[in-house]
């Protein structure tokens, strides 16, 4: 198993938008929205990307991450950071093309799970933001430990498995220890 981290080559890997001041977060959200509008056409409406939308999105993300952190701690997880770094759990070392193309200049790092202290990594069966807002009508929890997510995958398969064999299980890394060597600082 591997943990993949996807990012824009223009930025360093392993950054958290939640740790940024609102004005810096807005620039990143604006850049992502502009690229997705350019790439996907009418899928994203630039008129909806207002200051209020960005501020609300930033607050919602921080609220979600606080909830995930607390749930992970309640499962004896070791959440050393206030906000996580996002990764994708995969059976493969090669990248998932749609996830790589989510960024204008997409890049990725694939790391074997053996390189991680798995008590510092939580998992969501699918996208955490989506799961957060559908928890009441979903049979899945918001946060799983590594052993729990392996059981869920064994029982239900990979989320949204595509023609390339890829499924989507999000991972949240709550430690800097294993990734500091990949960052520029």
PDB file of C-alpha atoms in Angstrom:
ATOM      1  CA  UNK A   1       0.000   0.000   0.000  1.00  0.00           C
ATOM      2  CA  UNK A   2       1.040   3.563  -0.717  1.00  0.00           C
ATOM      3  CA  UNK A   3       0.130   7.034   0.438  1.00  0.00           C
ATOM      4  CA  UNK A   4       0.097   9.525  -2.429  1.00  0.00           C
ATOM      5  CA  UNK A   5       0.345  13.256  -1.948  1.00  0.00           C
ATOM      6  CA  UNK A   6      -0.763  15.386  -4.914  1.00  0.00           C
ATOM      7  CA  UNK A   7       0.226  19.025  -5.240  1.00  0.00           C
ATOM      8  CA  UNK A   8       0.935  21.867  -7.652  1.00  0.00           C
ATOM      9  CA  UNK A   9       4.611  21.953  -8.716  1.00  0.00           C
ATOM     10  CA  UNK A  10       4.536  25.737  -8.225  1.00  0.00           C
ATOM     11  CA  UNK A  11       4.143  25.063  -4.498  1.00  0.00           C
ATOM     12  CA  UNK A  12       5.996  22.846  -2.097  1.00  0.00           C
ATOM     13  CA  UNK A  13       4.367  19.563  -1.144  1.00  0.00           C
ATOM     14  CA  UNK A  14       2.751  19.048   2.234  1.00  0.00           C
ATOM     15  CA  UNK A  15       1.179  22.411   2.842  1.00  0.00           C
ATOM     16  CA  UNK A  16      -2.091  23.096   4.635  1.00  0.00           C
ATOM     17  CA  UNK A  17      -4.447  25.766   3.345  1.00  0.00           C
ATOM     18  CA  UNK A  18      -6.132  25.765   6.760  1.00  0.00           C
ATOM     19  CA  UNK A  19      -2.982  27.142   8.380  1.00  0.00           C
ATOM     20  CA  UNK A  20      -2.943  30.175   6.103  1.00  0.00           C
ATOM     21  CA  UNK A  21      -4.452  33.570   6.845  1.00  0.00           C
ATOM     22  CA  UNK A  22      -7.754  34.148   5.015  1.00  0.00           C
ATOM     23  CA  UNK A  23      -6.208  36.444   2.352  1.00  0.00           C
ATOM     24  CA  UNK A  24      -3.557  33.860   1.408  1.00  0.00           C
ATOM     25  CA  UNK A  25      -6.128  31.061   1.415  1.00  0.00           C
ATOM     26  CA  UNK A  26      -8.277  33.169  -0.922  1.00  0.00           C
ATOM     27  CA  UNK A  27      -5.416  33.460  -3.436  1.00  0.00           C
ATOM     28  CA  UNK A  28      -5.015  29.682  -3.476  1.00  0.00           C
ATOM     29  CA  UNK A  29      -8.770  29.064  -3.761  1.00  0.00           C
ATOM     30  CA  UNK A  30      -8.965  31.681  -6.548  1.00  0.00           C
ATOM     31  CA  UNK A  31      -6.114  30.017  -8.438  1.00  0.00           C
ATOM     32  CA  UNK A  32      -7.676  26.579  -8.092  1.00  0.00           C
ATOM     33  CA  UNK A  33     -11.107  27.863  -9.134  1.00  0.00           C
ATOM     34  CA  UNK A  34      -9.660  29.719 -12.151  1.00  0.00           C
ATOM     35  CA  UNK A  35      -7.827  26.613 -13.323  1.00  0.00           C
ATOM     36  CA  UNK A  36     -10.876  24.376 -12.850  1.00  0.00           C
ATOM     37  CA  UNK A  37     -13.077  26.905 -14.680  1.00  0.00           C
ATOM     38  CA  UNK A  38     -10.533  26.977 -17.523  1.00  0.00           C
ATOM     39  CA  UNK A  39     -10.208  23.182 -17.557  1.00  0.00           C
ATOM     40  CA  UNK A  40     -13.812  22.165 -16.985  1.00  0.00           C
ATOM     41  CA  UNK A  41     -15.693  25.043 -18.567  1.00  0.00           C
ATOM     42  CA  UNK A  42     -19.079  25.607 -17.019  1.00  0.00           C
ATOM     43  CA  UNK A  43     -18.605  23.171 -14.158  1.00  0.00           C
ATOM     44  CA  UNK A  44     -17.404  25.920 -11.838  1.00  0.00           C
ATOM     45  CA  UNK A  45     -19.126  29.293 -11.840  1.00  0.00           C
ATOM     46  CA  UNK A  46     -16.613  32.114 -11.272  1.00  0.00           C
ATOM     47  CA  UNK A  47     -19.424  34.385 -10.075  1.00  0.00           C
ATOM     48  CA  UNK A  48     -19.889  32.094  -7.075  1.00  0.00           C
ATOM     49  CA  UNK A  49     -16.268  32.461  -6.010  1.00  0.00           C
ATOM     50  CA  UNK A  50     -16.826  35.561  -3.900  1.00  0.00           C
ATOM     51  CA  UNK A  51     -15.030  36.740  -0.779  1.00  0.00           C
ATOM     52  CA  UNK A  52     -17.902  35.397   1.319  1.00  0.00           C
ATOM     53  CA  UNK A  53     -17.718  32.016  -0.426  1.00  0.00           C
ATOM     54  CA  UNK A  54     -13.958  31.795   0.155  1.00  0.00           C
ATOM     55  CA  UNK A  55     -14.236  32.824   3.814  1.00  0.00           C
ATOM     56  CA  UNK A  56     -17.042  30.308   4.362  1.00  0.00           C
ATOM     57  CA  UNK A  57     -15.141  27.560   2.541  1.00  0.00           C
ATOM     58  CA  UNK A  58     -12.037  28.225   4.628  1.00  0.00           C
ATOM     59  CA  UNK A  59     -14.073  28.157   7.866  1.00  0.00           C
ATOM     60  CA  UNK A  60     -15.915  24.991   6.826  1.00  0.00           C
ATOM     61  CA  UNK A  61     -12.612  23.261   6.062  1.00  0.00           C
ATOM     62  CA  UNK A  62     -11.176  24.260   9.450  1.00  0.00           C
ATOM     63  CA  UNK A  63     -14.355  23.087  11.228  1.00  0.00           C
ATOM     64  CA  UNK A  64     -14.230  19.758   9.377  1.00  0.00           C
ATOM     65  CA  UNK A  65     -10.573  19.246  10.235  1.00  0.00           C
ATOM     66  CA  UNK A  66     -11.211  19.982  13.918  1.00  0.00           C
ATOM     67  CA  UNK A  67     -14.002  17.388  13.920  1.00  0.00           C
ATOM     68  CA  UNK A  68     -11.813  14.805  12.137  1.00  0.00           C
ATOM     69  CA  UNK A  69      -8.959  15.461  14.553  1.00  0.00           C
ATOM     70  CA  UNK A  70     -11.177  14.964  17.587  1.00  0.00           C
ATOM     71  CA  UNK A  71     -12.701  11.771  16.196  1.00  0.00           C
ATOM     72  CA  UNK A  72      -9.216  10.444  15.430  1.00  0.00           C
ATOM     73  CA  UNK A  73      -8.006  11.252  18.962  1.00  0.00           C
ATOM     74  CA  UNK A  74     -11.105   9.477  20.316  1.00  0.00           C
ATOM     75  CA  UNK A  75      -9.885   6.364  18.441  1.00  0.00           C
ATOM     76  CA  UNK A  76      -6.475   6.702  20.133  1.00  0.00           C
ATOM     77  CA  UNK A  77      -4.983   8.398  17.096  1.00  0.00           C
ATOM     78  CA  UNK A  78      -1.854  10.492  17.543  1.00  0.00           C
ATOM     79  CA  UNK A  79      -2.870  13.865  16.073  1.00  0.00           C
ATOM     80  CA  UNK A  80       0.205  16.014  16.582  1.00  0.00           C
ATOM     81  CA  UNK A  81      -0.875  18.732  14.156  1.00  0.00           C
ATOM     82  CA  UNK A  82      -3.918  20.990  14.382  1.00  0.00           C
ATOM     83  CA  UNK A  83      -4.611  20.540  10.659  1.00  0.00           C
ATOM     84  CA  UNK A  84      -3.752  17.515   8.507  1.00  0.00           C
ATOM     85  CA  UNK A  85      -1.976  17.039   5.227  1.00  0.00           C
ATOM     86  CA  UNK A  86      -4.079  15.183   2.669  1.00  0.00           C
ATOM     87  CA  UNK A  87      -3.018  12.027   0.900  1.00  0.00           C
ATOM     88  CA  UNK A  88      -4.690   9.187  -0.979  1.00  0.00           C
ATOM     89  CA  UNK A  89      -4.365   5.548   0.024  1.00  0.00           C
ATOM     90  CA  UNK A  90      -3.591   3.329  -2.946  1.00  0.00           C
ATOM     91  CA  UNK A  91      -2.516  -0.158  -3.893  1.00  0.00           C
ATOM     92  CA  UNK A  92      -0.260   1.341  -6.586  1.00  0.00           C
ATOM     93  CA  UNK A  93       2.923   3.421  -6.645  1.00  0.00           C
ATOM     94  CA  UNK A  94       1.903   5.058  -9.946  1.00  0.00           C
ATOM     95  CA  UNK A  95      -0.274   8.181  -9.842  1.00  0.00           C
ATOM     96  CA  UNK A  96      -3.989   8.388 -10.479  1.00  0.00           C
ATOM     97  CA  UNK A  97      -4.200  10.556 -13.608  1.00  0.00           C
ATOM     98  CA  UNK A  98      -7.450  12.409 -12.684  1.00  0.00           C
ATOM     99  CA  UNK A  99      -5.986  13.345  -9.299  1.00  0.00           C
ATOM    100  CA  UNK A 100      -2.718  14.431 -10.889  1.00  0.00           C
ATOM    101  CA  UNK A 101      -4.631  16.567 -13.402  1.00  0.00           C
ATOM    102  CA  UNK A 102      -6.617  18.284 -10.653  1.00  0.00           C
ATOM    103  CA  UNK A 103      -3.699  20.726 -10.435  1.00  0.00           C
ATOM    104  CA  UNK A 104      -2.501  22.916 -13.283  1.00  0.00           C
ATOM    105  CA  UNK A 105       1.070  21.677 -12.836  1.00  0.00           C
ATOM    106  CA  UNK A 106       0.310  18.521 -10.912  1.00  0.00           C
ATOM    107  CA  UNK A 107       2.919  16.395  -9.247  1.00  0.00           C
ATOM    108  CA  UNK A 108       2.835  13.626  -6.660  1.00  0.00           C
ATOM    109  CA  UNK A 109       4.857  11.728  -4.134  1.00  0.00           C
ATOM    110  CA  UNK A 110       4.110   8.046  -3.511  1.00  0.00           C
ATOM    111  CA  UNK A 111       5.282   6.751  -0.160  1.00  0.00           C
ATOM    112  CA  UNK A 112       4.983   3.197   1.168  1.00  0.00           C
ATOM    113  CA  UNK A 113       2.737   3.006   4.223  1.00  0.00           C
ATOM    114  CA  UNK A 114       5.622   1.251   6.008  1.00  0.00           C
ATOM    115  CA  UNK A 115       7.402   4.634   6.057  1.00  0.00           C
ATOM    116  CA  UNK A 116       4.684   6.039   8.333  1.00  0.00           C
ATOM    117  CA  UNK A 117       3.685   5.726  11.929  1.00  0.00           C
ATOM    118  CA  UNK A 118       0.105   4.722  11.121  1.00  0.00           C
ATOM    119  CA  UNK A 119      -1.084   6.015  14.494  1.00  0.00           C
ATOM    120  CA  UNK A 120      -0.599   9.505  12.974  1.00  0.00           C
ATOM    121  CA  UNK A 121      -2.746   8.836   9.873  1.00  0.00           C
ATOM    122  CA  UNK A 122      -6.546   8.788   9.757  1.00  0.00           C
ATOM    123  CA  UNK A 123      -8.683   7.753   6.788  1.00  0.00           C
ATOM    124  CA  UNK A 124     -12.013   8.616   5.221  1.00  0.00           C
ATOM    125  CA  UNK A 125     -13.854   6.257   2.906  1.00  0.00           C
ATOM    126  CA  UNK A 126     -14.050   8.717   0.011  1.00  0.00           C
ATOM    127  CA  UNK A 127     -13.666  12.483   0.215  1.00  0.00           C
ATOM    128  CA  UNK A 128     -13.824  13.831   3.769  1.00  0.00           C
ATOM    129  CA  UNK A 129     -15.623  17.041   2.795  1.00  0.00           C
ATOM    130  CA  UNK A 130     -18.381  15.056   1.079  1.00  0.00           C
ATOM    131  CA  UNK A 131     -18.555  12.497   3.894  1.00  0.00           C
ATOM    132  CA  UNK A 132     -18.757  15.277   6.506  1.00  0.00           C
ATOM    133  CA  UNK A 133     -21.940  16.622   4.964  1.00  0.00           C
ATOM    134  CA  UNK A 134     -23.534  13.217   4.368  1.00  0.00           C
ATOM    135  CA  UNK A 135     -22.654  11.465   7.627  1.00  0.00           C
ATOM    136  CA  UNK A 136     -26.283  11.281   8.772  1.00  0.00           C
ATOM    137  CA  UNK A 137     -27.388   9.387   5.654  1.00  0.00           C
ATOM    138  CA  UNK A 138     -24.152   7.434   5.159  1.00  0.00           C
ATOM    139  CA  UNK A 139     -23.332   4.019   6.579  1.00  0.00           C
ATOM    140  CA  UNK A 140     -19.695   5.144   6.896  1.00  0.00           C
ATOM    141  CA  UNK A 141     -17.918   7.008   9.660  1.00  0.00           C
ATOM    142  CA  UNK A 142     -16.033  10.221   9.005  1.00  0.00           C
ATOM    143  CA  UNK A 143     -12.720   8.880  10.345  1.00  0.00           C
ATOM    144  CA  UNK A 144     -11.126   5.438  10.429  1.00  0.00           C
ATOM    145  CA  UNK A 145      -7.827   4.087  11.687  1.00  0.00           C
ATOM    146  CA  UNK A 146      -5.582   2.176   9.285  1.00  0.00           C
ATOM    147  CA  UNK A 147      -6.784  -1.237  10.436  1.00  0.00           C
ATOM    148  CA  UNK A 148     -10.408  -0.105  10.229  1.00  0.00           C
ATOM    149  CA  UNK A 149     -10.093   1.284   6.695  1.00  0.00           C
ATOM    150  CA  UNK A 150      -8.442  -1.927   5.493  1.00  0.00           C
ATOM    151  CA  UNK A 151     -11.481  -3.835   6.798  1.00  0.00           C
ATOM    152  CA  UNK A 152     -13.860  -1.406   5.062  1.00  0.00           C
ATOM    153  CA  UNK A 153     -11.971  -1.786   1.766  1.00  0.00           C
ATOM    154  CA  UNK A 154     -11.976  -5.570   2.149  1.00  0.00           C
ATOM    155  CA  UNK A 155     -15.727  -5.562   2.783  1.00  0.00           C
ATOM    156  CA  UNK A 156     -16.877  -2.838   0.331  1.00  0.00           C
ATOM    157  CA  UNK A 157     -13.993  -2.398  -2.131  1.00  0.00           C
ATOM    158  CA  UNK A 158     -12.384   0.869  -3.133  1.00  0.00           C
ATOM    159  CA  UNK A 159     -14.603   3.959  -3.389  1.00  0.00           C
ATOM    160  CA  UNK A 160     -15.486   4.924  -6.984  1.00  0.00           C
ATOM    161  CA  UNK A 161     -13.110   2.418  -8.547  1.00  0.00           C
ATOM    162  CA  UNK A 162     -12.468   3.489 -12.137  1.00  0.00           C
ATOM    163  CA  UNK A 163     -11.466   1.698 -15.319  1.00  0.00           C
ATOM    164  CA  UNK A 164      -7.788   1.922 -14.364  1.00  0.00           C
ATOM    165  CA  UNK A 165      -8.409   0.013 -11.155  1.00  0.00           C
ATOM    166  CA  UNK A 166      -8.122   3.106  -8.968  1.00  0.00           C
ATOM    167  CA  UNK A 167     -10.336   3.746  -5.967  1.00  0.00           C
ATOM    168  CA  UNK A 168     -10.465   6.722  -3.662  1.00  0.00           C
ATOM    169  CA  UNK A 169      -9.681   6.527   0.039  1.00  0.00           C
ATOM    170  CA  UNK A 170      -8.539   9.791   1.563  1.00  0.00           C
ATOM    171  CA  UNK A 171      -5.843   9.861   4.234  1.00  0.00           C
ATOM    172  CA  UNK A 172      -5.101  12.647   6.682  1.00  0.00           C
ATOM    173  CA  UNK A 173      -1.565  12.886   8.039  1.00  0.00           C
ATOM    174  CA  UNK A 174      -1.378  14.464  11.493  1.00  0.00           C
ATOM    175  CA  UNK A 175       2.428  14.588  11.850  1.00  0.00           C
ATOM    176  CA  UNK A 176       5.373  16.352  10.221  1.00  0.00           C
ATOM    177  CA  UNK A 177       7.911  13.715  11.160  1.00  0.00           C
ATOM    178  CA  UNK A 178       7.768  11.494   8.063  1.00  0.00           C
ATOM    179  CA  UNK A 179       7.427  14.282   5.472  1.00  0.00           C
ATOM    180  CA  UNK A 180       9.842  17.035   6.504  1.00  0.00           C
ATOM    181  CA  UNK A 181      12.461  15.726   4.065  1.00  0.00           C
ATOM    182  CA  UNK A 182      10.071  16.436   1.153  1.00  0.00           C
ATOM    183  CA  UNK A 183       9.524  20.074   2.028  1.00  0.00           C
ATOM    184  CA  UNK A 184      11.823  22.976   1.258  1.00  0.00           C
ATOM    185  CA  UNK A 185      12.163  24.170   4.869  1.00  0.00           C
TER     186      UNK A 185
END
